[in-house]
Amino acid sequence: MSDSNAETGYEKTEAGRDVVVDEEARDYFDTLVEEEDSPFHGAQRIDLFMFALGYGRKRSGRIELGSGRHALFNRPSLSEQQEWIVKSTAAYEERDPQVLRDKKRVYKIAQEYARGGIEELHSLYVRPGDDFSELTTDIVQLGQDFYDFEE
């Protein structure tokens, strides 16, 4: 028997043990953390996931996971702060904090934003030239927008 709330439309569910990505995204994560000339070389996949989640939320949008499911890291590995970023992203996306009842949906939203973000980051990495200067500019602009700095 499911614990569904008719008022919110969100069923109470638990998230899976792992945060998953599709096969193509896994390759993108691997490339970005393993290639020595990548600005993410040596980064933990969980940290790159969080960066891709934020970047995808702001720049590329959600992309549904494609074929194949691969565990990127165990969900309990998220820090409390990282977990709240995931939850906040879902609540903002749905414009309803009741989405937090549906943990499967919360992580689906996060995984889709991270999918969009990692694809964009990988695209910047493989383009000829210094396209990561574009990423630096994006980060500075995002910071200015967030803190409402004037140039």
Tab-separated table of N, CA, C and O in Angstrom, residues 68-136:
chain	number	residue	atom	x	y	z
A	68	GLY	N	21.345	2.542	-20.013
A	68	GLY	CA	22.307	2.053	-19.025
A	68	GLY	C	22.239	2.878	-17.754
A	68	GLY	O	22.060	4.087	-17.797
A	69	ARG	N	22.351	2.236	-16.645
A	69	ARG	CA	22.372	2.928	-15.355
A	69	ARG	C	23.641	2.488	-14.633
A	69	ARG	O	23.902	1.298	-14.494
A	70	HIS	N	24.410	3.472	-14.195
A	70	HIS	CA	25.662	3.186	-13.501
A	70	HIS	C	25.719	4.005	-12.218
A	70	HIS	O	25.469	5.212	-12.241
A	71	ALA	N	26.064	3.326	-11.136
A	71	ALA	CA	26.204	4.027	-9.861
A	71	ALA	C	27.419	4.945	-9.924
A	71	ALA	O	28.511	4.517	-10.278
A	72	LEU	N	27.201	6.209	-9.605
A	72	LEU	CA	28.295	7.173	-9.564
A	72	LEU	C	28.902	7.214	-8.165
A	72	LEU	O	30.106	7.282	-8.005
A	73	PHE	N	28.039	7.156	-7.156
A	73	PHE	CA	28.472	7.102	-5.757
A	73	PHE	C	27.275	6.692	-4.909
A	73	PHE	O	26.129	6.743	-5.367
A	74	ASN	N	27.541	6.286	-3.687
A	74	ASN	CA	26.469	5.919	-2.757
A	74	ASN	C	25.824	7.190	-2.219
A	74	ASN	O	26.525	8.106	-1.781
A	75	ARG	N	24.517	7.232	-2.255
A	75	ARG	CA	23.777	8.403	-1.786
A	75	ARG	C	24.142	8.803	-0.353
A	75	ARG	O	24.284	9.993	-0.069
A	76	PRO	N	24.332	7.859	0.570
A	76	PRO	CA	24.700	8.263	1.934
A	76	PRO	C	26.062	8.979	2.021
A	76	PRO	O	26.388	9.568	3.056
A	77	SER	N	26.841	8.963	0.922
A	77	SER	CA	28.119	9.675	0.909
A	77	SER	C	27.942	11.188	0.836
A	77	SER	O	28.886	11.934	1.088
A	78	LEU	N	26.743	11.636	0.461
A	78	LEU	CA	26.501	13.072	0.393
A	78	LEU	C	26.584	13.683	1.786
A	78	LEU	O	26.070	13.115	2.755
A	79	SER	N	27.225	14.836	1.863
A	79	SER	CA	27.239	15.560	3.137
A	79	SER	C	25.842	16.125	3.380
A	79	SER	O	25.004	16.169	2.464
A	80	GLU	N	25.589	16.574	4.573
A	80	GLU	CA	24.299	17.176	4.879
A	80	GLU	C	24.039	18.390	3.979
A	80	GLU	O	22.930	18.580	3.474
A	81	GLN	N	25.079	19.188	3.754
A	81	GLN	CA	24.932	20.365	2.901
A	81	GLN	C	24.624	19.962	1.455
A	81	GLN	O	23.775	20.579	0.808
A	82	GLN	N	25.305	18.937	0.955
A	82	GLN	CA	25.056	18.472	-0.414
A	82	GLN	C	23.638	17.925	-0.546
A	82	GLN	O	22.961	18.161	-1.544
A	83	GLU	N	23.199	17.190	0.465
A	83	GLU	CA	21.852	16.640	0.430
A	83	GLU	C	20.810	17.760	0.384
A	83	GLU	O	19.822	17.676	-0.343
A	84	TRP	N	21.058	18.832	1.125
A	84	TRP	CA	20.114	19.950	1.115
A	84	TRP	C	20.133	20.697	-0.213
A	84	TRP	O	19.113	21.230	-0.646
A	85	ILE	N	21.254	20.730	-0.882
A	85	ILE	CA	21.292	21.327	-2.221
A	85	ILE	C	20.417	20.506	-3.168
A	85	ILE	O	19.645	21.059	-3.949
A	86	VAL	N	20.538	19.185	-3.089
A	86	VAL	CA	19.713	18.296	-3.913
A	86	VAL	C	18.230	18.548	-3.611
A	86	VAL	O	17.414	18.733	-4.524
A	87	LYS	N	17.878	18.579	-2.345
A	87	LYS	CA	16.480	18.786	-1.954
A	87	LYS	C	15.980	20.165	-2.379
A	87	LYS	O	14.853	20.302	-2.869
A	88	SER	N	16.811	21.167	-2.191
A	88	SER	CA	16.419	22.532	-2.553
A	88	SER	C	16.195	22.668	-4.046
A	88	SER	O	15.274	23.371	-4.487
A	89	THR	N	17.022	22.003	-4.824
A	89	THR	CA	16.865	22.038	-6.278
A	89	THR	C	15.512	21.457	-6.675
A	89	THR	O	14.799	22.027	-7.503
A	90	ALA	N	15.141	20.337	-6.071
A	90	ALA	CA	13.858	19.704	-6.387
A	90	ALA	C	12.688	20.580	-5.941
A	90	ALA	O	11.721	20.749	-6.686
A	91	ALA	N	12.767	21.133	-4.740
A	91	ALA	CA	11.677	21.980	-4.244
A	91	ALA	C	11.513	23.217	-5.126
A	91	ALA	O	10.389	23.631	-5.435
A	92	TYR	N	12.621	23.789	-5.558
A	92	TYR	CA	12.557	24.947	-6.451
A	92	TYR	C	11.973	24.557	-7.812
A	92	TYR	O	11.125	25.262	-8.358
A	93	GLU	N	12.415	23.450	-8.339
A	93	GLU	CA	11.931	22.979	-9.639
A	93	GLU	C	10.424	22.746	-9.615
A	93	GLU	O	9.715	23.120	-10.540
A	94	GLU	N	9.938	22.115	-8.564
A	94	GLU	CA	8.526	21.770	-8.459
A	94	GLU	C	7.686	22.919	-7.901
A	94	GLU	O	6.464	22.857	-7.950
A	95	ARG	N	8.354	23.903	-7.352
A	95	ARG	CA	7.661	25.037	-6.701
A	95	ARG	C	6.738	24.537	-5.588
A	95	ARG	O	5.687	25.107	-5.331
A	96	ASP	N	7.171	23.455	-4.939
A	96	ASP	CA	6.353	22.850	-3.900
A	96	ASP	C	7.256	22.044	-2.967
A	96	ASP	O	7.828	21.032	-3.389
A	97	PRO	N	7.380	22.455	-1.722
A	97	PRO	CA	8.242	21.706	-0.800
A	97	PRO	C	7.736	20.298	-0.493
A	97	PRO	O	8.484	19.458	-0.007
A	98	GLN	N	6.470	20.012	-0.825
A	98	GLN	CA	5.927	18.678	-0.588
A	98	GLN	C	6.602	17.614	-1.448
A	98	GLN	O	6.492	16.427	-1.166
A	99	VAL	N	7.329	18.042	-2.486
A	99	VAL	CA	8.061	17.081	-3.317
A	99	VAL	C	9.074	16.313	-2.469
A	99	VAL	O	9.452	15.194	-2.815
A	100	LEU	N	9.484	16.883	-1.360
A	100	LEU	CA	10.474	16.226	-0.507
A	100	LEU	C	9.965	14.904	0.062
A	100	LEU	O	10.770	14.073	0.487
A	101	ARG	N	8.669	14.684	0.039
A	101	ARG	CA	8.103	13.388	0.443
A	101	ARG	C	8.527	12.291	-0.527
A	101	ARG	O	8.695	11.150	-0.155
A	102	ASP	N	8.676	12.685	-1.803
A	102	ASP	CA	8.959	11.739	-2.883
A	102	ASP	C	10.467	11.769	-3.186
A	102	ASP	O	10.916	12.422	-4.119
A	103	LYS	N	11.220	11.044	-2.380
A	103	LYS	CA	12.684	11.089	-2.507
A	103	LYS	C	13.171	10.550	-3.851
A	103	LYS	O	14.188	11.013	-4.363
A	104	LYS	N	12.443	9.597	-4.436
A	104	LYS	CA	12.823	9.123	-5.772
A	104	LYS	C	12.755	10.272	-6.767
A	104	LYS	O	13.639	10.440	-7.601
A	105	ARG	N	11.706	11.065	-6.701
A	105	ARG	CA	11.545	12.206	-7.609
A	105	ARG	C	12.618	13.253	-7.340
A	105	ARG	O	13.168	13.849	-8.272
A	106	VAL	N	12.914	13.510	-6.081
A	106	VAL	CA	13.946	14.486	-5.712
A	106	VAL	C	15.270	14.122	-6.386
A	106	VAL	O	15.917	14.972	-7.014
A	107	TYR	N	15.668	12.865	-6.288
A	107	TYR	CA	16.951	12.445	-6.868
A	107	TYR	C	16.881	12.327	-8.393
A	107	TYR	O	17.878	12.553	-9.068
A	108	LYS	N	15.718	12.036	-8.920
A	108	LYS	CA	15.559	12.019	-10.381
A	108	LYS	C	15.805	13.424	-10.936
A	108	LYS	O	16.526	13.603	-11.929
A	109	ILE	N	15.239	14.424	-10.304
A	109	ILE	CA	15.441	15.809	-10.728
A	109	ILE	C	16.920	16.172	-10.659
A	109	ILE	O	17.484	16.728	-11.605
A	110	ALA	N	17.561	15.838	-9.548
A	110	ALA	CA	18.990	16.149	-9.384
A	110	ALA	C	19.831	15.449	-10.441
A	110	ALA	O	20.741	16.046	-11.036
A	111	GLN	N	19.547	14.175	-10.680
A	111	GLN	CA	20.313	13.403	-11.661
A	111	GLN	C	20.120	13.971	-13.065
A	111	GLN	O	21.068	13.997	-13.854
A	112	GLU	N	18.935	14.442	-13.370
A	112	GLU	CA	18.693	15.009	-14.697
A	112	GLU	C	19.388	16.362	-14.872
A	112	GLU	O	19.908	16.656	-15.940
A	113	TYR	N	19.403	17.185	-13.845
A	113	TYR	CA	20.150	18.446	-13.938
A	113	TYR	C	21.650	18.170	-14.051
A	113	TYR	O	22.348	18.813	-14.832
A	114	ALA	N	22.135	17.218	-13.258
A	114	ALA	CA	23.557	16.864	-13.332
A	114	ALA	C	23.885	16.295	-14.708
A	114	ALA	O	24.973	16.551	-15.244
A	115	ARG	N	22.957	15.559	-15.297
A	115	ARG	CA	23.168	15.015	-16.647
A	115	ARG	C	23.331	16.152	-17.647
A	115	ARG	O	24.201	16.126	-18.509
A	116	GLY	N	22.476	17.158	-17.543
A	116	GLY	CA	22.598	18.313	-18.420
A	116	GLY	C	23.893	19.066	-18.188
A	116	GLY	O	24.579	19.473	-19.132
A	117	GLY	N	24.256	19.224	-16.926
A	117	GLY	CA	25.475	19.942	-16.593
A	117	GLY	C	26.735	19.233	-17.024
A	117	GLY	O	27.661	19.854	-17.566
A	118	ILE	N	26.799	17.921	-16.829
A	118	ILE	CA	28.019	17.189	-17.192
A	118	ILE	C	28.184	17.148	-18.700
A	118	ILE	O	29.310	17.204	-19.206
A	119	GLU	N	27.079	17.091	-19.433
A	119	GLU	CA	27.182	17.115	-20.887
A	119	GLU	C	27.756	18.458	-21.352
A	119	GLU	O	28.616	18.505	-22.227
A	120	GLU	N	27.293	19.537	-20.759
A	120	GLU	CA	27.792	20.868	-21.115
A	120	GLU	C	29.268	21.018	-20.728
A	120	GLU	O	30.071	21.542	-21.507
A	121	LEU	N	29.636	20.559	-19.539
A	121	LEU	CA	31.033	20.651	-19.098
A	121	LEU	C	31.939	19.823	-19.999
A	121	LEU	O	33.034	20.268	-20.370
A	122	HIS	N	31.510	18.624	-20.359
A	122	HIS	CA	32.304	17.774	-21.247
A	122	HIS	C	32.449	18.434	-22.614
A	122	HIS	O	33.530	18.416	-23.214
A	123	SER	N	31.369	19.033	-23.090
A	123	SER	CA	31.409	19.730	-24.373
A	123	SER	C	32.432	20.865	-24.342
A	123	SER	O	33.188	21.062	-25.299
A	124	LEU	N	32.467	21.606	-23.249
A	124	LEU	CA	33.468	22.672	-23.107
A	124	LEU	C	34.877	22.095	-23.122
A	124	LEU	O	35.796	22.678	-23.699
A	125	TYR	N	35.046	20.943	-22.492
A	125	TYR	CA	36.365	20.316	-22.395
A	125	TYR	C	36.878	19.838	-23.746
A	125	TYR	O	38.061	20.002	-24.059
A	126	VAL	N	36.018	19.245	-24.557
A	126	VAL	CA	36.482	18.644	-25.816
A	126	VAL	C	36.548	19.631	-26.978
A	126	VAL	O	37.142	19.314	-28.001
A	127	ARG	N	35.958	20.798	-26.823
A	127	ARG	CA	36.041	21.802	-27.895
A	127	ARG	C	37.477	22.264	-28.060
A	127	ARG	O	38.205	22.399	-27.078
A	128	PRO	N	37.864	22.579	-29.285
A	128	PRO	CA	39.204	23.136	-29.479
A	128	PRO	C	39.280	24.530	-28.856
A	128	PRO	O	38.293	25.239	-28.773
A	129	GLY	N	40.457	24.883	-28.409
A	129	GLY	CA	40.645	26.201	-27.809
A	129	GLY	C	40.474	26.154	-26.307
A	129	GLY	O	40.387	25.084	-25.701
A	130	ASP	N	40.418	27.308	-25.710
A	130	ASP	CA	40.333	27.419	-24.251
A	130	ASP	C	38.911	27.766	-23.834
A	130	ASP	O	38.639	28.860	-23.361
A	131	ASP	N	38.000	26.813	-24.036
A	131	ASP	CA	36.611	27.084	-23.709
A	131	ASP	C	36.337	27.056	-22.216
A	131	ASP	O	35.266	27.456	-21.782
A	132	PHE	N	37.299	26.603	-21.432
A	132	PHE	CA	37.072	26.659	-19.994
A	132	PHE	C	37.192	28.078	-19.472
A	132	PHE	O	36.753	28.376	-18.374
A	133	SER	N	37.745	28.988	-20.288
A	133	SER	CA	37.680	30.388	-19.901
A	133	SER	C	36.217	30.839	-19.917
A	133	SER	O	35.805	31.684	-19.124
A	134	GLU	N	35.408	30.233	-20.810
A	134	GLU	CA	33.967	30.493	-20.824
A	134	GLU	C	33.346	30.030	-19.512
A	134	GLU	O	32.485	30.708	-18.949
A	135	LEU	N	33.787	28.899	-18.998
A	135	LEU	CA	33.291	28.395	-17.728
A	135	LEU	C	33.658	29.359	-16.600
A	135	LEU	O	32.825	29.667	-15.745
A	136	THR	N	34.872	29.854	-16.607
A	136	THR	CA	35.297	30.814	-15.589
A	136	THR	C	34.422	32.060	-15.635
A	136	THR	O	33.964	32.552	-14.606
